[in-house]
Amino acid sequence: MKSKWITTTAMAAVAALAFANSASAAGELNIYNWGDYTSPELIKKFEKEFDVKVTVTDYDSNDTALAKVRAGGHGFDIVVPSANYVQIWVKEGLIEEARPDQMENFKNVDPRWVDVPWDPGRHYTVPWQWGLTGIGVNTAVYKGDINTSAIFLDPPPELVGKINVAPEMNDVLFAAIKYFGGDWCTTDKEVLRKVRDKLVEAKTKWLAMDYSVTEKLPSGDYAGVYYWNGAIMRSRLKNPDVKMGYPKEGFPYFMDSAALLKDAKNPENAKLFMNFIMDPENAAMISAFAKYANGIKGSDKFLPEEMKTAPELVVPPEYEKAGEFLLSCEPETQQLYTRIWTELQK
């Protein structure tokens, strides 16, 4: 046990020295991340501290990001996939084993988020943010029950034509499968037939599938959304009529994590950034902007007070059991889900 501790400590010391030596490194860093998800203040701080010019490019879904990087010639250094996609990136050789577990600030990662099933021991990824997908409703428009996926699957008349749904396949299919009493990763043909038919029917009552929620929900362009909780909180801060609902049939938790791309042009700057966001104060900047929790110990004391008791971030006890972490399904199952999703996009 002692020798293992010495080895780990020595490795950490080497990593710390490497980061100290690269602290003055100039150059560029290209980040590929979810839209409206990266704190501008965080980027400014990193640029100033390390004299690195950062460019952030947005994507709207895991599949969009994966397809872009698979195609090559993208020029990105860092990507931020969700937990249920990380192993796809690893198995396809698209991300580097950057060993964040050996970086100086890894000591700040909450133990809950270290030995995770999608990246045991964190050899590839660094926690970015985590949250859940739920319901957001403008209660000035609709005053009924919002703790149900019926809001977007069987929308009430007041919300028809005013709904936005997250353009993320697994989040949407998770809710629809649970709505019909199925389990995530089910291959039950009868359940999946109901899911397909319901989604195709429901889509005719939606207005959009995009990520402009933080502007359009508070403004009234959308009256209901199936979307991520941080964006719903940001909407509520602009318009107090916006309320968060937790689908009693079932809702998914997620975690997004930063990873170094295998063909990154600026790998050292990318590693510098990965270490940077494991600092509690910097992790809090990420959360303060997008309004999601992060996986870094000690970041709480740097968070705005409004986040500590926010109804979008604190799941009511009666709905806690309805939440389930969204993990990867077997490839054959994923193919079934992709067929449903493809039909929905027609």
PDB file of C-alpha atoms in Angstrom, residues 130-310:
ATOM      1  CA  TRP A 130     -23.957  17.001 -14.812  1.00  0.00           C
ATOM      2  CA  GLY A 131     -27.704  17.333 -14.572  1.00  0.00           C
ATOM      3  CA  LEU A 132     -30.949  15.879 -15.829  1.00  0.00           C
ATOM      4  CA  THR A 133     -33.488  16.206 -18.615  1.00  0.00           C
ATOM      5  CA  GLY A 134     -36.920  17.314 -17.491  1.00  0.00           C
ATOM      6  CA  ILE A 135     -39.880  19.531 -18.229  1.00  0.00           C
ATOM      7  CA  GLY A 136     -39.994  23.316 -18.366  1.00  0.00           C
ATOM      8  CA  VAL A 137     -43.348  25.083 -18.643  1.00  0.00           C
ATOM      9  CA  ASN A 138     -44.517  28.671 -18.730  1.00  0.00           C
ATOM     10  CA  THR A 139     -47.190  28.409 -16.050  1.00  0.00           C
ATOM     11  CA  ALA A 140     -48.876  31.574 -17.287  1.00  0.00           C
ATOM     12  CA  VAL A 141     -49.871  29.502 -20.328  1.00  0.00           C
ATOM     13  CA  TYR A 142     -50.506  26.094 -18.725  1.00  0.00           C
ATOM     14  CA  LYS A 143     -51.456  25.524 -15.087  1.00  0.00           C
ATOM     15  CA  GLY A 144     -51.878  21.727 -15.012  1.00  0.00           C
ATOM     16  CA  ASP A 145     -49.542  18.928 -13.918  1.00  0.00           C
ATOM     17  CA  ILE A 146     -46.033  19.461 -15.289  1.00  0.00           C
ATOM     18  CA  ASN A 147     -44.379  16.453 -13.622  1.00  0.00           C
ATOM     19  CA  THR A 148     -45.043  14.181 -16.574  1.00  0.00           C
ATOM     20  CA  SER A 149     -43.608  13.449 -20.015  1.00  0.00           C
ATOM     21  CA  ALA A 150     -47.154  13.902 -21.335  1.00  0.00           C
ATOM     22  CA  ILE A 151     -46.225  17.588 -21.611  1.00  0.00           C
ATOM     23  CA  PHE A 152     -44.369  16.782 -24.834  1.00  0.00           C
ATOM     24  CA  LEU A 153     -45.685  13.299 -25.718  1.00  0.00           C
ATOM     25  CA  ASP A 154     -49.414  14.036 -25.245  1.00  0.00           C
ATOM     26  CA  PRO A 155     -49.379  17.819 -24.933  1.00  0.00           C
ATOM     27  CA  PRO A 156     -52.410  19.632 -23.551  1.00  0.00           C
ATOM     28  CA  PRO A 157     -54.178  21.998 -25.974  1.00  0.00           C
ATOM     29  CA  GLU A 158     -52.614  25.086 -24.381  1.00  0.00           C
ATOM     30  CA  LEU A 159     -49.127  23.864 -25.322  1.00  0.00           C
ATOM     31  CA  VAL A 160     -49.723  22.412 -28.789  1.00  0.00           C
ATOM     32  CA  GLY A 161     -47.498  24.163 -31.314  1.00  0.00           C
ATOM     33  CA  LYS A 162     -45.474  25.847 -28.561  1.00  0.00           C
ATOM     34  CA  ILE A 163     -43.165  22.979 -27.503  1.00  0.00           C
ATOM     35  CA  ASN A 164     -39.427  22.561 -27.980  1.00  0.00           C
ATOM     36  CA  VAL A 165     -37.760  19.173 -27.504  1.00  0.00           C
ATOM     37  CA  ALA A 166     -34.023  18.638 -26.958  1.00  0.00           C
ATOM     38  CA  PRO A 167     -32.460  17.368 -30.206  1.00  0.00           C
ATOM     39  CA  GLU A 168     -30.750  14.503 -28.380  1.00  0.00           C
ATOM     40  CA  MET A 169     -31.796  10.975 -29.305  1.00  0.00           C
ATOM     41  CA  ASN A 170     -31.140   9.103 -26.076  1.00  0.00           C
ATOM     42  CA  ASP A 171     -32.744  11.694 -23.801  1.00  0.00           C
ATOM     43  CA  VAL A 172     -35.927  11.701 -25.871  1.00  0.00           C
ATOM     44  CA  LEU A 173     -36.112   7.918 -26.286  1.00  0.00           C
ATOM     45  CA  PHE A 174     -35.439   7.394 -22.587  1.00  0.00           C
ATOM     46  CA  ALA A 175     -38.465   9.477 -21.613  1.00  0.00           C
ATOM     47  CA  ALA A 176     -40.676   7.856 -24.258  1.00  0.00           C
ATOM     48  CA  ILE A 177     -39.686   4.305 -23.261  1.00  0.00           C
ATOM     49  CA  LYS A 178     -40.345   5.081 -19.600  1.00  0.00           C
ATOM     50  CA  TYR A 179     -43.678   6.660 -20.544  1.00  0.00           C
ATOM     51  CA  PHE A 180     -44.796   3.268 -21.832  1.00  0.00           C
ATOM     52  CA  GLY A 181     -43.453   1.402 -18.801  1.00  0.00           C
ATOM     53  CA  GLY A 182     -40.322   0.054 -20.483  1.00  0.00           C
ATOM     54  CA  ASP A 183     -36.764  -0.086 -19.196  1.00  0.00           C
ATOM     55  CA  TRP A 184     -33.886   1.791 -20.755  1.00  0.00           C
ATOM     56  CA  CYS A 185     -32.040  -0.362 -23.305  1.00  0.00           C
ATOM     57  CA  THR A 186     -35.146  -2.473 -23.861  1.00  0.00           C
ATOM     58  CA  THR A 187     -35.439  -4.367 -27.141  1.00  0.00           C
ATOM     59  CA  ASP A 188     -39.118  -5.161 -26.593  1.00  0.00           C
ATOM     60  CA  LYS A 189     -40.588  -4.684 -30.064  1.00  0.00           C
ATOM     61  CA  GLU A 190     -44.063  -3.853 -28.759  1.00  0.00           C
ATOM     62  CA  VAL A 191     -42.757  -1.110 -26.479  1.00  0.00           C
ATOM     63  CA  LEU A 192     -40.532   0.306 -29.221  1.00  0.00           C
ATOM     64  CA  ARG A 193     -43.398   0.310 -31.694  1.00  0.00           C
ATOM     65  CA  LYS A 194     -45.459   2.368 -29.259  1.00  0.00           C
ATOM     66  CA  VAL A 195     -42.507   4.696 -28.725  1.00  0.00           C
ATOM     67  CA  ARG A 196     -42.018   5.208 -32.450  1.00  0.00           C
ATOM     68  CA  ASP A 197     -45.685   5.829 -33.153  1.00  0.00           C
ATOM     69  CA  LYS A 198     -46.070   8.210 -30.223  1.00  0.00           C
ATOM     70  CA  LEU A 199     -42.995  10.268 -31.116  1.00  0.00           C
ATOM     71  CA  VAL A 200     -44.009  10.579 -34.768  1.00  0.00           C
ATOM     72  CA  GLU A 201     -47.501  11.683 -33.714  1.00  0.00           C
ATOM     73  CA  ALA A 202     -46.259  14.023 -30.983  1.00  0.00           C
ATOM     74  CA  LYS A 203     -43.783  15.776 -33.263  1.00  0.00           C
ATOM     75  CA  THR A 204     -46.685  17.260 -35.253  1.00  0.00           C
ATOM     76  CA  LYS A 205     -47.571  19.178 -32.060  1.00  0.00           C
ATOM     77  CA  TRP A 206     -44.066  20.518 -31.439  1.00  0.00           C
ATOM     78  CA  LEU A 207     -42.680  23.801 -32.665  1.00  0.00           C
ATOM     79  CA  ALA A 208     -38.972  22.965 -32.664  1.00  0.00           C
ATOM     80  CA  MET A 209     -36.097  20.679 -31.696  1.00  0.00           C
ATOM     81  CA  ASP A 210     -33.237  23.028 -30.953  1.00  0.00           C
ATOM     82  CA  TYR A 211     -31.154  24.520 -28.131  1.00  0.00           C
ATOM     83  CA  SER A 212     -32.418  28.106 -28.075  1.00  0.00           C
ATOM     84  CA  VAL A 213     -34.376  27.483 -24.865  1.00  0.00           C
ATOM     85  CA  THR A 214     -32.688  30.090 -22.663  1.00  0.00           C
ATOM     86  CA  GLU A 215     -33.954  32.821 -24.978  1.00  0.00           C
ATOM     87  CA  LYS A 216     -37.233  31.457 -26.298  1.00  0.00           C
ATOM     88  CA  LEU A 217     -38.765  29.891 -23.186  1.00  0.00           C
ATOM     89  CA  PRO A 218     -38.615  33.047 -21.032  1.00  0.00           C
ATOM     90  CA  SER A 219     -39.654  35.263 -23.950  1.00  0.00           C
ATOM     91  CA  GLY A 220     -42.788  33.198 -24.593  1.00  0.00           C
ATOM     92  CA  ASP A 221     -41.802  31.802 -27.997  1.00  0.00           C
ATOM     93  CA  TYR A 222     -41.884  28.383 -26.331  1.00  0.00           C
ATOM     94  CA  ALA A 223     -44.451  27.548 -23.651  1.00  0.00           C
ATOM     95  CA  GLY A 224     -43.192  24.057 -22.861  1.00  0.00           C
ATOM     96  CA  VAL A 225     -39.913  22.185 -23.273  1.00  0.00           C
ATOM     97  CA  TYR A 226     -38.381  18.791 -22.668  1.00  0.00           C
ATOM     98  CA  TYR A 227     -34.885  19.973 -21.965  1.00  0.00           C
ATOM     99  CA  TRP A 228     -31.926  20.152 -19.614  1.00  0.00           C
ATOM    100  CA  ASN A 229     -32.421  21.519 -16.119  1.00  0.00           C
ATOM    101  CA  GLY A 230     -29.722  24.192 -16.206  1.00  0.00           C
ATOM    102  CA  ALA A 231     -31.304  25.869 -19.228  1.00  0.00           C
ATOM    103  CA  ILE A 232     -34.691  25.748 -17.508  1.00  0.00           C
ATOM    104  CA  MET A 233     -33.184  27.467 -14.453  1.00  0.00           C
ATOM    105  CA  ARG A 234     -31.671  30.175 -16.647  1.00  0.00           C
ATOM    106  CA  SER A 235     -35.089  30.655 -18.239  1.00  0.00           C
ATOM    107  CA  ARG A 236     -36.796  30.942 -14.846  1.00  0.00           C
ATOM    108  CA  LEU A 237     -34.322  33.610 -13.717  1.00  0.00           C
ATOM    109  CA  LYS A 238     -35.497  35.690 -16.686  1.00  0.00           C
ATOM    110  CA  ASN A 239     -39.183  34.832 -16.283  1.00  0.00           C
ATOM    111  CA  PRO A 240     -40.530  33.620 -12.899  1.00  0.00           C
ATOM    112  CA  ASP A 241     -43.542  32.016 -14.620  1.00  0.00           C
ATOM    113  CA  VAL A 242     -41.220  29.253 -15.876  1.00  0.00           C
ATOM    114  CA  LYS A 243     -41.330  26.168 -13.663  1.00  0.00           C
ATOM    115  CA  MET A 244     -39.423  22.876 -13.679  1.00  0.00           C
ATOM    116  CA  GLY A 245     -41.221  19.526 -13.825  1.00  0.00           C
ATOM    117  CA  TYR A 246     -39.801  16.052 -13.090  1.00  0.00           C
ATOM    118  CA  PRO A 247     -41.460  13.359 -15.232  1.00  0.00           C
ATOM    119  CA  LYS A 248     -42.891  10.836 -12.783  1.00  0.00           C
ATOM    120  CA  GLU A 249     -42.682   8.131 -15.471  1.00  0.00           C
ATOM    121  CA  GLY A 250     -38.896   8.492 -15.523  1.00  0.00           C
ATOM    122  CA  PHE A 251     -36.182  10.997 -16.436  1.00  0.00           C
ATOM    123  CA  PRO A 252     -32.466  10.657 -17.270  1.00  0.00           C
ATOM    124  CA  TYR A 253     -29.447  12.034 -15.449  1.00  0.00           C
ATOM    125  CA  PHE A 254     -26.371  12.866 -17.518  1.00  0.00           C
ATOM    126  CA  MET A 255     -22.757  13.896 -17.117  1.00  0.00           C
ATOM    127  CA  ASP A 256     -20.682  15.583 -19.816  1.00  0.00           C
ATOM    128  CA  SER A 257     -16.903  15.361 -19.632  1.00  0.00           C
ATOM    129  CA  ALA A 258     -14.019  17.037 -21.459  1.00  0.00           C
ATOM    130  CA  ALA A 259     -11.718  14.797 -23.494  1.00  0.00           C
ATOM    131  CA  LEU A 260      -8.567  15.297 -25.573  1.00  0.00           C
ATOM    132  CA  LEU A 261      -9.033  14.367 -29.227  1.00  0.00           C
ATOM    133  CA  LYS A 262      -6.548  11.887 -30.674  1.00  0.00           C
ATOM    134  CA  ASP A 263      -5.712  14.169 -33.613  1.00  0.00           C
ATOM    135  CA  ALA A 264      -5.552  17.397 -31.600  1.00  0.00           C
ATOM    136  CA  LYS A 265      -3.129  19.983 -32.960  1.00  0.00           C
ATOM    137  CA  ASN A 266      -2.625  21.536 -29.515  1.00  0.00           C
ATOM    138  CA  PRO A 267      -2.534  18.575 -27.104  1.00  0.00           C
ATOM    139  CA  GLU A 268      -0.457  20.255 -24.398  1.00  0.00           C
ATOM    140  CA  ASN A 269      -2.753  23.260 -24.252  1.00  0.00           C
ATOM    141  CA  ALA A 270      -5.701  20.865 -24.128  1.00  0.00           C
ATOM    142  CA  LYS A 271      -4.191  19.065 -21.135  1.00  0.00           C
ATOM    143  CA  LEU A 272      -3.517  22.415 -19.528  1.00  0.00           C
ATOM    144  CA  PHE A 273      -7.216  23.257 -19.928  1.00  0.00           C
ATOM    145  CA  MET A 274      -8.321  19.878 -18.540  1.00  0.00           C
ATOM    146  CA  ASN A 275      -6.262  20.491 -15.421  1.00  0.00           C
ATOM    147  CA  PHE A 276      -7.540  24.090 -15.263  1.00  0.00           C
ATOM    148  CA  ILE A 277     -11.217  23.085 -15.081  1.00  0.00           C
ATOM    149  CA  MET A 278     -10.558  20.718 -12.171  1.00  0.00           C
ATOM    150  CA  ASP A 279      -9.739  23.755 -10.020  1.00  0.00           C
ATOM    151  CA  PRO A 280     -12.771  24.441  -7.757  1.00  0.00           C
ATOM    152  CA  GLU A 281     -13.020  28.141  -8.582  1.00  0.00           C
ATOM    153  CA  ASN A 282     -12.850  27.460 -12.314  1.00  0.00           C
ATOM    154  CA  ALA A 283     -15.374  24.625 -12.121  1.00  0.00           C
ATOM    155  CA  ALA A 284     -17.723  27.024 -10.324  1.00  0.00           C
ATOM    156  CA  MET A 285     -17.406  29.459 -13.226  1.00  0.00           C
ATOM    157  CA  ILE A 286     -18.611  26.738 -15.594  1.00  0.00           C
ATOM    158  CA  SER A 287     -21.591  26.001 -13.349  1.00  0.00           C
ATOM    159  CA  ALA A 288     -22.425  29.635 -12.642  1.00  0.00           C
ATOM    160  CA  PHE A 289     -22.777  30.286 -16.370  1.00  0.00           C
ATOM    161  CA  ALA A 290     -24.777  27.240 -17.501  1.00  0.00           C
ATOM    162  CA  LYS A 291     -26.486  26.489 -14.133  1.00  0.00           C
ATOM    163  CA  TYR A 292     -25.599  22.810 -13.863  1.00  0.00           C
ATOM    164  CA  ALA A 293     -23.785  20.965 -11.089  1.00  0.00           C
ATOM    165  CA  ASN A 294     -20.154  19.973 -11.604  1.00  0.00           C
ATOM    166  CA  GLY A 295     -18.037  17.142 -10.258  1.00  0.00           C
ATOM    167  CA  ILE A 296     -15.401  19.159  -8.411  1.00  0.00           C
ATOM    168  CA  LYS A 297     -15.083  19.255  -4.613  1.00  0.00           C
ATOM    169  CA  GLY A 298     -14.891  22.692  -3.038  1.00  0.00           C
ATOM    170  CA  SER A 299     -16.577  24.473  -5.938  1.00  0.00           C
ATOM    171  CA  ASP A 300     -19.749  25.065  -3.895  1.00  0.00           C
ATOM    172  CA  LYS A 301     -18.277  27.983  -1.992  1.00  0.00           C
ATOM    173  CA  PHE A 302     -17.697  29.836  -5.269  1.00  0.00           C
ATOM    174  CA  LEU A 303     -21.216  29.256  -6.632  1.00  0.00           C
ATOM    175  CA  PRO A 304     -23.944  31.922  -6.669  1.00  0.00           C
ATOM    176  CA  GLU A 305     -26.368  31.571  -3.753  1.00  0.00           C
ATOM    177  CA  GLU A 306     -29.245  31.142  -6.208  1.00  0.00           C
ATOM    178  CA  MET A 307     -27.839  27.762  -7.284  1.00  0.00           C
ATOM    179  CA  LYS A 308     -27.697  26.207  -3.833  1.00  0.00           C
ATOM    180  CA  THR A 309     -31.446  25.830  -3.399  1.00  0.00           C
ATOM    181  CA  ALA A 310     -32.647  26.142  -6.998  1.00  0.00           C
TER     182      ALA A 310
END
